[in-house]
Coordinates of C-alpha atoms in Angstrom, one line a residue:
Chain D
X1 CA 77.5 84.8 162.7
X2 CA 77.3 88.2 164.4
X3 CA 75.9 91.4 162.8
X4 CA 79.5 92.6 162.3
X5 CA 80.0 89.8 159.9
X6 CA 77.4 91.1 157.6
X7 CA 78.9 92.1 154.2
X8 CA 75.7 92.8 152.2
X9 CA 72.4 93.7 153.6
X10 CA 69.1 94.4 151.8
X11 CA 66.3 96.1 153.8
X12 CA 62.7 96.3 152.6
X13 CA 64.0 96.3 149.0
X14 CA 61.6 97.1 146.1
X15 CA 62.8 96.8 142.5
X16 CA 60.5 98.3 139.9
X17 CA 60.5 99.7 136.5
X18 CA 57.9 102.5 136.5
X19 CA 54.7 100.9 137.7
X20 CA 56.0 97.3 137.0
X21 CA 57.1 95.8 140.2
X22 CA 59.8 93.1 139.8
X23 CA 60.4 92.3 143.4
X24 CA 59.3 93.8 146.8
X25 CA 59.7 93.3 150.5
X26 CA 63.1 91.8 150.1
X27 CA 65.1 91.4 153.3
X28 CA 68.3 89.4 153.4
X29 CA 71.9 89.5 154.5
X30 CA 75.1 88.0 153.1
X31 CA 77.8 87.3 155.6
X32 CA 81.5 87.6 155.0
X33 CA 82.9 84.5 153.3
X34 CA 79.4 83.1 152.6
X35 CA 78.3 81.8 149.2
X36 CA 74.8 82.9 148.8
X37 CA 72.8 81.7 145.8
X38 CA 69.9 83.7 144.4
X39 CA 67.7 81.2 142.7
X40 CA 64.3 81.1 141.1
X41 CA 62.6 80.4 137.7
X42 CA 63.4 82.2 134.6
X43 CA 62.4 85.9 134.5
X44 CA 61.7 86.1 138.3
X45 CA 64.1 89.0 138.7
X46 CA 67.3 87.3 139.8
X47 CA 69.6 89.2 137.5
X48 CA 67.7 92.5 138.2
X49 CA 68.5 92.0 141.9
X50 CA 72.1 91.4 141.2
X51 CA 72.3 94.6 139.1
X52 CA 70.9 96.5 142.1
X53 CA 73.3 94.8 144.5
X54 CA 76.2 96.0 142.3
X55 CA 74.8 99.5 142.3
X56 CA 74.1 99.5 138.6
X57 CA 70.4 100.4 139.1
X58 CA 68.7 102.3 141.9
X59 CA 66.1 100.6 144.1
X60 CA 62.6 102.0 144.1
X61 CA 62.4 101.7 147.9
X62 CA 64.4 100.3 150.7
X63 CA 68.2 100.1 150.7
X64 CA 71.2 97.9 150.0
X65 CA 74.4 98.3 151.9
X66 CA 77.8 96.8 151.4
X67 CA 80.1 97.0 154.4
X68 CA 77.6 99.4 155.9
X69 CA 77.8 101.8 153.0
X70 CA 74.7 102.5 150.9
X71 CA 74.8 101.2 147.3
X72 CA 73.3 102.9 144.3
X73 CA 74.3 104.4 141.0
X74 CA 74.1 107.9 142.5
X75 CA 75.6 107.2 146.0
X76 CA 78.6 109.1 147.0
X77 CA 80.4 106.0 148.3
X78 CA 79.9 104.1 145.1
X79 CA 83.4 104.7 143.7
X80 CA 84.9 103.3 146.9
X81 CA 82.4 100.4 147.0
X82 CA 83.1 99.4 143.4
X83 CA 86.6 98.5 144.3
X84 CA 85.3 96.0 146.9
X85 CA 83.5 93.8 144.4
X86 CA 83.9 92.2 141.0
X87 CA 81.2 90.8 138.6
X88 CA 81.2 87.9 136.3
X89 CA 78.4 88.7 133.8
X90 CA 76.3 86.1 132.2
X91 CA 77.9 86.5 128.8
X92 CA 81.4 86.9 130.2
X93 CA 81.2 90.5 128.9
X94 CA 84.9 90.6 128.0
X95 CA 85.8 93.8 126.0
X96 CA 85.9 92.3 122.5
X97 CA 88.4 94.7 121.1
X98 CA 91.0 93.9 123.7
X99 CA 93.1 90.8 124.3
X100 CA 92.7 88.8 127.5
X101 CA 95.8 90.5 128.9
X102 CA 94.3 94.0 128.2
X103 CA 91.0 93.0 129.7
X104 CA 92.5 92.0 133.0
X105 CA 95.1 94.8 133.0
X106 CA 92.7 97.7 132.4
X107 CA 91.2 97.7 136.0
X108 CA 94.8 97.5 137.3
X109 CA 96.0 100.4 135.3
X110 CA 92.9 102.3 136.3
X111 CA 93.0 101.8 140.0
X112 CA 96.5 100.7 141.1
X113 CA 100.0 102.3 141.0
X114 CA 101.6 99.1 139.7
X115 CA 104.2 99.5 137.0
X116 CA 103.9 97.8 133.7
X117 CA 106.1 94.8 134.8
X118 CA 104.0 94.3 138.0
X119 CA 100.8 94.6 136.0
X120 CA 102.1 91.9 133.6
X121 CA 102.9 89.6 136.5
X122 CA 99.6 90.3 138.1
X123 CA 97.7 89.5 134.9
X124 CA 99.6 86.3 134.4
X125 CA 98.8 85.3 138.0
X126 CA 95.1 86.1 137.7
X127 CA 94.9 84.2 134.4
X128 CA 96.7 81.2 135.9
X129 CA 94.2 81.1 138.8
X130 CA 91.4 80.4 136.2
X131 CA 93.5 78.0 134.2
X132 CA 94.2 80.4 131.3
X133 CA 98.0 81.0 131.7
X134 CA 99.5 81.8 128.4
X135 CA 96.2 82.9 126.8
X136 CA 96.9 86.6 127.4
X137 CA 97.5 87.5 123.7
X138 CA 94.2 85.9 122.6
X139 CA 91.1 87.9 121.8
X140 CA 87.8 86.9 123.4
X141 CA 86.4 85.7 120.0
X142 CA 89.2 83.2 119.9
X143 CA 88.1 81.4 123.1
X144 CA 85.3 79.0 123.9
X145 CA 82.3 80.0 126.1
X146 CA 83.8 78.4 129.2
X147 CA 87.2 80.0 128.7
X148 CA 85.5 83.4 128.2
X149 CA 83.6 82.9 131.4
X150 CA 86.9 82.1 133.2
X151 CA 88.7 85.0 131.6
X152 CA 85.8 87.2 132.8
X153 CA 86.3 85.8 136.3
X154 CA 90.0 86.7 136.1
X155 CA 89.1 90.3 135.2
X156 CA 86.5 90.4 138.0
X157 CA 89.2 89.3 140.5
X158 CA 91.8 91.7 139.1
X159 CA 91.5 94.1 142.1
X160 CA 91.3 91.4 144.8
X161 CA 87.7 92.1 145.5
X162 CA 86.1 91.1 148.9
X163 CA 82.9 90.2 147.0
X164 CA 82.3 88.4 143.8
X165 CA 79.0 88.5 142.0
X166 CA 78.2 85.9 139.5
X167 CA 75.3 86.2 137.0
X168 CA 74.3 82.8 135.7
X169 CA 77.9 81.4 135.6
X170 CA 76.8 78.1 134.2
X171 CA 74.6 79.5 131.4
X172 CA 75.6 78.1 128.0
X173 CA 78.3 75.9 129.4
X174 CA 78.6 72.1 129.0
X175 CA 78.3 70.1 132.3
X176 CA 82.1 69.7 132.7
X177 CA 82.8 73.4 132.1
X178 CA 80.0 74.3 134.5
X179 CA 81.4 72.0 137.2
X180 CA 84.9 73.4 136.7
X181 CA 83.5 76.9 137.3
X182 CA 81.7 75.8 140.4
X183 CA 84.9 74.2 141.7
X184 CA 86.6 77.5 141.0
X185 CA 84.1 79.4 143.0
X186 CA 84.5 77.0 145.9
X187 CA 88.3 77.3 145.8
X188 CA 88.2 81.1 145.7
X189 CA 86.1 81.1 148.9
X190 CA 88.3 78.6 150.5
X191 CA 91.6 80.3 149.6
X192 CA 90.7 83.9 149.7
X193 CA 87.6 84.0 152.0
X194 CA 85.8 85.9 149.3
X195 CA 82.1 86.6 149.9
X196 CA 80.2 85.3 146.9
X197 CA 76.7 85.9 145.5
X198 CA 75.6 83.7 142.6
X199 CA 72.5 84.1 140.5
X200 CA 71.5 80.9 139.0
X201 CA 68.7 78.4 138.4
X202 CA 71.1 75.5 137.7
X203 CA 70.4 72.9 140.4
X204 CA 73.8 71.3 140.0
X205 CA 75.4 74.5 141.0
X206 CA 73.0 75.4 143.7
X207 CA 73.6 72.1 145.6
X208 CA 77.3 72.2 144.9
X209 CA 78.3 75.7 146.0
X210 CA 75.5 77.3 148.1
X211 CA 75.8 77.8 151.8
X212 CA 72.5 79.6 151.7
X213 CA 70.0 80.1 149.0
X214 CA 67.4 82.8 148.5
X215 CA 64.4 81.7 146.5
X216 CA 62.8 84.4 144.5
X217 CA 59.2 83.8 143.3
X218 CA 57.8 85.4 140.2
X219 CA 54.3 84.8 141.3
X220 CA 54.3 86.6 144.6
X221 CA 57.2 88.9 143.5
X222 CA 59.1 88.4 146.7
X223 CA 61.5 86.0 148.4
X224 CA 59.6 82.8 149.2
X225 CA 62.3 81.1 151.3
X226 CA 65.9 81.4 152.5
X227 CA 68.3 78.8 153.9
X228 CA 70.6 76.0 153.0
X229 CA 69.3 74.4 149.8
X230 CA 69.2 70.8 151.1
X231 CA 67.2 72.0 154.2
X232 CA 64.8 73.9 152.0
X233 CA 64.3 70.9 149.8
X234 CA 63.7 68.4 152.6
X235 CA 61.9 70.5 155.2
X236 CA 58.1 70.0 155.0
X237 CA 57.7 73.5 156.3
X238 CA 59.3 74.9 153.1
X239 CA 56.9 76.4 150.6
X240 CA 55.7 73.8 148.1
X241 CA 57.0 75.7 145.1
X242 CA 60.5 75.8 146.6
X243 CA 60.6 72.1 147.4
X244 CA 59.3 71.3 143.9
X245 CA 62.0 73.5 142.4
X246 CA 64.7 71.8 144.5
X247 CA 63.5 68.3 144.3
X248 CA 64.4 68.2 140.6
X249 CA 68.0 68.6 141.9
X250 CA 68.2 65.3 143.6
X251 CA 70.4 63.8 141.0
X252 CA 72.7 66.8 141.2
X253 CA 72.9 66.3 145.0
X254 CA 74.0 62.7 144.6
X255 CA 76.4 63.7 141.9
X256 CA 78.1 66.1 144.2
X257 CA 78.2 63.6 147.1
X258 CA 78.9 60.2 145.4
X259 CA 79.8 58.6 148.7
X260 CA 76.2 59.1 150.0
X261 CA 74.5 57.9 146.8
Chain O
X1 CA 53.5 57.3 94.7
X2 CA 50.1 56.6 96.3
X3 CA 47.5 59.3 95.6
X4 CA 45.7 61.0 98.5
X5 CA 42.3 60.0 99.5
X6 CA 39.9 63.0 99.8
X7 CA 39.5 64.2 103.4
X8 CA 35.9 64.2 104.5
X9 CA 33.7 63.9 107.6
X10 CA 30.2 62.8 108.3
X11 CA 28.1 63.4 111.4
X12 CA 25.9 60.6 112.6
X13 CA 23.2 62.0 115.0
X14 CA 22.3 58.9 117.0
X15 CA 19.1 58.5 119.0
X16 CA 20.9 58.5 122.4
X17 CA 21.8 62.3 122.1
X18 CA 25.1 61.3 120.8
X19 CA 26.8 62.7 117.7
X20 CA 29.6 60.7 116.1
X21 CA 32.0 62.4 113.9
X22 CA 33.3 60.0 111.2
X23 CA 36.6 61.1 109.8
X24 CA 37.6 59.8 106.4
X25 CA 40.5 60.1 104.0
X26 CA 43.8 61.8 104.3
X27 CA 43.8 65.0 106.4
X28 CA 47.0 66.7 105.2
X29 CA 48.1 70.3 105.0
X30 CA 48.9 70.0 101.4
X31 CA 45.5 68.7 100.3
X32 CA 42.0 70.1 100.4
X33 CA 39.9 69.3 103.5
X34 CA 36.8 70.4 105.4
X35 CA 37.2 73.3 107.9
X36 CA 36.5 73.2 111.6
X37 CA 33.8 75.8 111.0
X38 CA 31.9 73.4 108.6
X39 CA 32.3 70.6 111.1
X40 CA 31.0 72.8 114.0
X41 CA 28.0 74.1 111.9
X42 CA 26.8 70.5 111.4
X43 CA 27.5 69.5 115.0
X44 CA 25.7 72.5 116.5
X45 CA 22.8 72.1 114.2
X46 CA 21.2 69.7 116.7
X47 CA 20.5 71.1 120.1
X48 CA 19.7 67.7 121.7
X49 CA 22.9 65.9 120.7
X50 CA 25.3 67.1 123.4
X51 CA 27.6 64.1 123.5
X52 CA 30.2 64.0 120.8
X53 CA 32.4 61.1 119.8
X54 CA 34.8 60.2 117.0
X55 CA 35.0 57.4 114.6
X56 CA 38.3 57.0 112.7
X57 CA 37.9 53.7 111.0
X58 CA 38.4 55.3 107.5
X59 CA 41.0 57.9 108.6
X60 CA 44.1 57.6 106.4
X61 CA 47.2 59.8 106.8
X62 CA 47.0 62.9 108.9
X63 CA 49.2 65.7 110.1
X64 CA 48.7 69.1 111.8
X65 CA 45.8 69.8 109.4
X66 CA 43.7 67.2 111.3
X67 CA 45.0 68.4 114.7
X68 CA 44.2 72.1 114.2
X69 CA 40.6 71.2 113.1
X70 CA 40.1 68.8 116.0
X71 CA 41.6 71.3 118.5
X72 CA 39.2 74.0 117.4
X73 CA 36.2 71.6 117.4
X74 CA 37.2 70.3 120.8
X75 CA 37.6 73.7 122.3
X76 CA 34.3 75.0 120.9
X77 CA 32.5 71.9 122.1
X78 CA 33.9 72.2 125.6
X79 CA 33.0 75.9 125.7
X80 CA 29.4 75.0 124.7
X81 CA 29.3 72.6 127.6
X82 CA 29.2 69.4 125.5
X83 CA 30.7 66.1 126.6
X84 CA 33.4 64.9 124.2
X85 CA 34.6 61.4 124.0
X86 CA 38.0 61.2 122.2
X87 CA 38.6 57.5 122.7
X88 CA 37.7 56.8 119.1
X89 CA 40.7 58.9 117.9
X90 CA 44.1 57.3 117.3
X91 CA 46.3 57.3 120.4
X92 CA 48.7 59.8 119.0
X93 CA 45.9 62.2 118.1
X94 CA 44.5 61.9 121.6
X95 CA 47.8 62.7 123.1
X96 CA 48.4 65.7 121.0
X97 CA 44.9 66.9 121.7
X98 CA 45.4 66.5 125.4
X99 CA 48.7 68.4 125.2
X100 CA 47.1 71.3 123.3
X101 CA 44.4 71.6 126.0
X102 CA 46.8 71.1 129.0
X103 CA 47.4 74.8 129.6
X104 CA 44.4 77.1 129.6
X105 CA 44.6 80.1 127.4
X106 CA 46.5 82.9 129.2
X107 CA 44.5 85.9 130.3
X108 CA 46.8 88.3 128.6
X109 CA 45.7 91.9 129.1
X110 CA 45.0 93.7 125.9
X111 CA 47.3 96.7 125.5
X112 CA 45.5 99.7 126.6
X113 CA 44.6 101.9 123.6
X114 CA 45.3 105.5 124.3
X115 CA 42.3 107.8 124.3
X116 CA 44.5 110.8 124.6
X117 CA 43.2 113.9 123.0
X118 CA 45.3 116.2 120.8
X119 CA 46.4 118.3 123.7
X120 CA 47.6 115.3 125.7
X121 CA 49.4 113.9 122.6
X122 CA 51.1 117.3 122.0
X123 CA 52.0 117.4 125.8
X124 CA 53.5 113.9 125.7
X125 CA 55.4 114.6 122.5
X126 CA 56.8 117.8 124.0
X127 CA 57.9 116.1 127.2
X128 CA 59.5 113.3 125.2
X129 CA 61.3 115.8 123.1
X130 CA 62.5 117.7 126.1
X131 CA 63.7 114.5 127.7
X132 CA 65.5 113.6 124.5
X133 CA 67.2 117.1 124.4
X134 CA 68.1 116.6 128.0
X135 CA 69.8 113.3 127.3
X136 CA 71.6 114.7 124.3
X137 CA 72.8 117.7 126.4
X138 CA 73.9 115.4 129.2
X139 CA 75.8 113.2 126.7
X140 CA 77.5 116.3 125.1
X141 CA 78.4 117.8 128.6
X142 CA 79.8 114.4 129.7
X143 CA 81.9 114.2 126.5
X144 CA 83.3 117.7 127.2
X145 CA 84.0 116.8 130.9
X146 CA 85.6 113.6 129.8
X147 CA 88.2 115.4 127.7
X148 CA 89.4 117.0 131.0
X149 CA 89.2 113.7 132.8
X150 CA 91.4 112.1 130.1
X151 CA 93.8 114.9 130.2
X152 CA 94.1 114.7 134.0
X153 CA 94.7 110.9 133.6
X154 CA 91.7 109.9 135.6
X155 CA 90.1 108.1 132.6
X156 CA 92.2 105.6 130.6
X157 CA 92.8 106.6 127.0
X158 CA 93.9 103.7 124.9
X159 CA 96.2 105.1 122.2
X160 CA 96.5 101.8 120.4
X161 CA 92.7 101.6 119.9
X162 CA 92.8 105.3 119.0
X163 CA 95.2 104.7 116.1
X164 CA 93.0 101.8 114.9
X165 CA 90.0 104.1 115.0
X166 CA 91.9 106.7 113.0
X167 CA 92.9 104.1 110.5
X168 CA 89.2 103.0 110.2
X169 CA 87.9 106.5 109.8
X170 CA 90.7 107.7 107.7
X171 CA 92.8 105.5 105.5
X172 CA 90.1 102.8 105.1
X173 CA 87.5 105.4 104.1
X174 CA 89.8 106.8 101.3
X175 CA 88.7 104.6 98.4
X176 CA 85.0 105.2 98.8
X177 CA 85.4 109.0 99.4
X178 CA 87.7 109.2 96.5
X179 CA 85.4 107.3 94.1
X180 CA 82.3 109.2 95.0
X181 CA 84.0 112.5 95.0
X182 CA 85.5 111.8 91.5
X183 CA 82.0 110.9 90.2
X184 CA 80.4 113.9 91.8
X185 CA 82.9 116.3 90.2
X186 CA 82.4 114.4 86.9
X187 CA 78.6 114.8 87.0
X188 CA 78.6 118.5 88.0
X189 CA 81.1 119.2 85.2
X190 CA 79.1 117.2 82.7
X191 CA 75.8 118.9 83.5
X192 CA 77.5 122.3 83.8
X193 CA 79.4 122.2 80.6
X194 CA 76.3 121.3 78.5
X195 CA 74.6 124.4 79.8
X196 CA 77.7 126.7 79.6
X197 CA 78.5 125.6 76.0
X198 CA 75.3 127.3 75.0
X199 CA 76.8 130.6 76.0
X200 CA 80.3 129.7 74.8
X201 CA 81.3 129.9 78.5
X202 CA 82.9 126.4 78.8
X203 CA 85.8 127.8 80.8
X204 CA 83.5 128.6 83.7
X205 CA 82.9 124.9 84.3
X206 CA 86.1 125.0 86.4
X207 CA 84.7 127.8 88.5
X208 CA 81.5 125.8 89.0
X209 CA 83.1 122.5 90.0
X210 CA 85.7 124.2 92.2
X211 CA 83.4 126.5 94.1
X212 CA 80.6 124.0 94.6
X213 CA 82.9 121.2 95.7
X214 CA 85.1 123.3 98.0
X215 CA 82.5 125.4 99.7
X216 CA 79.6 122.8 99.9
X217 CA 79.6 119.5 98.4
X218 CA 83.0 118.0 99.3
X219 CA 82.2 118.4 103.0
X220 CA 78.6 117.4 102.8
X221 CA 79.3 114.4 100.5
X222 CA 82.1 113.2 102.8
X223 CA 79.8 113.7 105.7
X224 CA 77.1 111.6 104.2
X225 CA 79.5 108.9 103.3
X226 CA 81.1 108.8 106.7
X227 CA 77.6 108.9 108.4
X228 CA 76.7 105.8 106.5
X229 CA 80.0 104.1 106.9
X230 CA 81.7 105.1 110.1
X231 CA 78.7 106.6 112.1
X232 CA 76.7 103.4 111.5
X233 CA 79.7 101.3 112.5
X234 CA 80.1 103.3 115.8
X235 CA 76.4 102.7 116.6
X236 CA 76.7 99.0 115.8
X237 CA 79.9 98.5 117.7
X238 CA 78.8 100.2 120.8
X239 CA 75.3 98.9 120.6
X240 CA 76.7 95.3 120.4
X241 CA 78.8 96.1 123.4
X242 CA 75.7 97.1 125.3
X243 CA 73.9 93.9 124.3
X244 CA 76.9 91.8 125.4
X245 CA 77.0 93.6 128.8
X246 CA 80.5 95.0 128.0
X247 CA 79.3 98.5 128.7
X248 CA 77.9 97.4 132.1
X249 CA 81.3 95.8 132.8
X250 CA 83.0 99.1 132.1
X251 CA 80.7 100.8 134.6
X252 CA 81.3 98.3 137.3
X253 CA 85.0 99.2 137.2
X254 CA 84.0 102.9 137.4
X255 CA 85.1 103.6 133.8
X256 CA 82.8 106.1 132.2
X257 CA 81.6 104.6 128.9
X258 CA 81.3 108.0 127.2
X259 CA 85.0 108.8 127.9
X260 CA 86.2 105.3 127.1
X261 CA 84.2 104.5 124.0
X262 CA 82.8 107.8 122.6
X263 CA 85.6 110.2 123.1
X264 CA 88.3 108.4 121.0
X265 CA 85.7 107.9 118.2
X266 CA 84.7 111.6 118.2
X267 CA 88.4 112.7 118.2
X268 CA 89.3 110.2 115.4
X269 CA 86.5 111.4 113.2
X270 CA 87.1 115.1 114.0
X271 CA 90.8 114.6 112.9
X272 CA 90.0 112.6 109.8
X273 CA 87.0 114.6 108.4
X274 CA 89.0 117.7 107.3
X275 CA 91.7 115.5 105.7
X276 CA 89.0 113.5 103.8
X277 CA 87.3 116.7 102.8
X278 CA 90.6 118.1 101.4
X279 CA 91.1 114.8 99.5
X280 CA 87.5 115.1 98.2
X281 CA 88.2 118.6 97.0
X282 CA 91.2 117.5 95.0
X283 CA 89.6 114.4 93.5
X284 CA 86.3 116.0 92.6
X285 CA 88.1 118.8 90.8
X286 CA 90.1 116.1 89.0
X287 CA 86.8 114.4 88.0
X288 CA 85.5 117.7 86.6
X289 CA 88.7 118.3 84.7
X290 CA 88.6 114.8 83.1
X291 CA 85.1 115.3 81.7
X292 CA 85.7 119.0 80.8
X293 CA 88.9 118.1 78.8
X294 CA 87.2 115.2 77.2
X295 CA 84.0 116.8 75.8
X296 CA 85.1 120.5 75.3
X297 CA 88.0 122.4 73.9
X298 CA 89.5 123.1 77.4
X299 CA 93.0 121.8 78.2
X300 CA 94.3 120.6 81.5
X301 CA 96.4 123.7 82.0
X302 CA 93.5 126.0 81.2
X303 CA 91.2 124.2 83.6
X304 CA 93.8 124.2 86.4
X305 CA 94.5 127.9 86.0
X306 CA 90.9 128.8 85.9
X307 CA 90.2 126.7 89.1
X308 CA 93.2 128.5 90.9
X309 CA 91.8 131.9 89.8
X310 CA 88.2 131.1 90.9
X311 CA 88.7 129.2 94.1
X312 CA 90.1 131.3 96.9
X313 CA 91.8 129.8 100.0
X314 CA 88.8 131.0 102.0
X315 CA 86.5 128.8 100.0
X316 CA 88.6 125.8 100.9
X317 CA 88.7 126.9 104.5
X318 CA 84.9 127.2 104.6
X319 CA 84.4 123.6 103.5
X320 CA 87.1 122.2 105.8
X321 CA 85.8 124.2 108.7
X322 CA 82.3 122.8 108.3
X323 CA 83.7 119.2 108.0
X324 CA 85.0 119.5 111.6
X325 CA 81.5 120.0 112.8
X326 CA 80.2 117.3 110.6
X327 CA 82.8 114.9 112.1
X328 CA 81.5 115.8 115.6
X329 CA 77.9 115.3 114.5
X330 CA 78.5 111.9 112.9
X331 CA 80.5 110.5 115.7
X332 CA 78.2 112.0 118.3
X333 CA 75.1 110.5 116.7
X334 CA 76.8 107.0 116.3
X335 CA 78.1 106.9 119.8
X336 CA 75.0 108.3 121.4
X337 CA 72.7 105.9 119.6
X338 CA 75.0 103.0 120.4
X339 CA 75.1 103.8 124.1
X340 CA 71.3 104.3 124.3
X341 CA 70.6 101.1 122.3
X342 CA 68.3 98.5 123.6
X343 CA 69.5 95.0 124.7
X344 CA 68.6 92.9 121.7
X345 CA 69.9 92.4 118.1
X346 CA 66.9 94.4 116.6
X347 CA 67.8 97.3 118.9
X348 CA 71.3 97.4 117.4
X349 CA 69.8 97.7 113.9
X350 CA 67.5 100.5 115.0
X351 CA 70.4 102.3 116.7
X352 CA 72.4 102.0 113.4
X353 CA 69.6 103.3 111.3
X354 CA 68.8 106.1 113.7
X355 CA 72.5 107.1 113.9
X356 CA 72.7 107.5 110.1
X357 CA 69.4 109.4 109.8
X358 CA 70.3 111.7 112.7
X359 CA 73.7 112.4 111.4
X360 CA 72.6 113.2 107.8
X361 CA 69.7 115.3 109.0
X362 CA 71.9 117.4 111.2
X363 CA 74.6 117.7 108.6
X364 CA 72.1 119.3 106.2
X365 CA 70.7 121.5 108.9
X366 CA 74.2 122.7 110.1
X367 CA 75.3 123.2 106.5
X368 CA 72.3 125.5 106.0
X369 CA 73.0 127.4 109.2
X370 CA 76.6 127.9 108.1
X371 CA 75.5 129.1 104.7
X372 CA 73.5 131.9 106.3
X373 CA 76.3 132.8 108.7
X374 CA 78.9 132.9 106.0
X375 CA 76.6 135.0 103.9
X376 CA 76.1 137.5 106.7
X377 CA 79.8 137.6 107.4
X378 CA 80.5 138.1 103.7
X379 CA 82.8 135.0 103.5

């Protein structure tokens, strides 16, 4: 891939809260149409990195760019950049006082000139993409965890973003719902060419969806390795901690490729 | 039911520098048993016996009571450099002991105790206070700017939710405001009339209730009730939204949470507070009238006529005017605390408490300031 394909770029990134350094010396790129998984153990800073990528928090040093424009809560281009991505939060984060219809419609009302009928059609279409057609009148509390996640995805996709960020999409879901969400991620990339960044430590998901994985290490507080997960797992040159982490995913790998098992 | 055998131990110091700990009886949490300290005192009594072993032939039932004793003895023995043979322990005890020793104690840094002197403490407090004032000011400024943003149509204003908020802050608050206002009027009249009867001035109880309620207490009482009811609800609602990342979700769509969440709540309460205060005025005067007519020679018409004579429209206006500010204070405190809440359930509780305390404190302060201002203005 050429440098012009780069959608997201992090250069010499340092994430810190006061004197507490979460991550430092992070350098990586995400190319257009790529599914990049940010993985690592619990509490290593994966979600923190995602919040920085989405411009919700400012980096202590270094910079993040999306489409060449600098990202950060106080950056001038942020309003324009926001329309280029959507986020599925770990909890789904649906606005609980609104119906699913209103949740998906709000960004459309805010940022588009669509009339009420067009918005209704668009909401129905987005909900149908995630298998929730006909659920528009329901409130989030009336849905299961998996349905809430999918509804959150429909909202994240409302403005046809070029990039989708997923924060622990499988968290709290049963294996079937998690697999369904993984399939949905793959279909979105396939059909829409969306660039996707997923934060997860679920090995099933990592081996199912990732083109490339970035392994964050809590001990060294930096990225220990980057590459396709299967390569990272099998390459003796990979750091031991990364191989150990990924070896536990052998079953998941076989599950996703039954023909080879 | 079988009775427990008394838990005990005995140390056998053998000639080959070996001490064998013989465990006997049932080592259970619910029964009396020797402590690890007692066991260690006897073991450490001999400097030459540095190899420890266990004999459990007479050991009966056991639970974590035995495990905590052994874990302590094992750790102390290892720290003292002794060799400990656990093969004499039951297999399950060996496994649990191994598990408890598998991960070494973490070297957790002790929290640094502040040695700051008085000057430094005052300095830190001052900086924190200034930062807090700055945040409050920013929030207030943002709220004012957002009014313009909503009017220009740049920020969505959900009227359906606004009506629900009005209903919650208004209609649903009516019963509690009415009940407490009635009782307040009743109490003031009851205490007042007892004193006034001494001077044969019963009639002035209408003046007392009317003026106290319309100028001061109706607005303050309604404010306190709404701070505990609606202000706390705002802090809890918005705080929960923060915990559930709903506020973050708003930000990612470029929707300003202050405009979207705080502004409708502030407006709803500002609109409802004067109405609730007027209701409180009427009901509290009715409460005073009921008790006055019941325990004195006053009639309903006398009481009403005296109230009309004593209470000017200005007095009513003073109370209602203040209630507008109290509405802002309550909604402001609730929304501010909610939006600055931490990200766990306990933080929501703290935000709620803080919202109520902040609102009530400021209601009293602002009421005092208004009392001085109205006095100077001669109102």
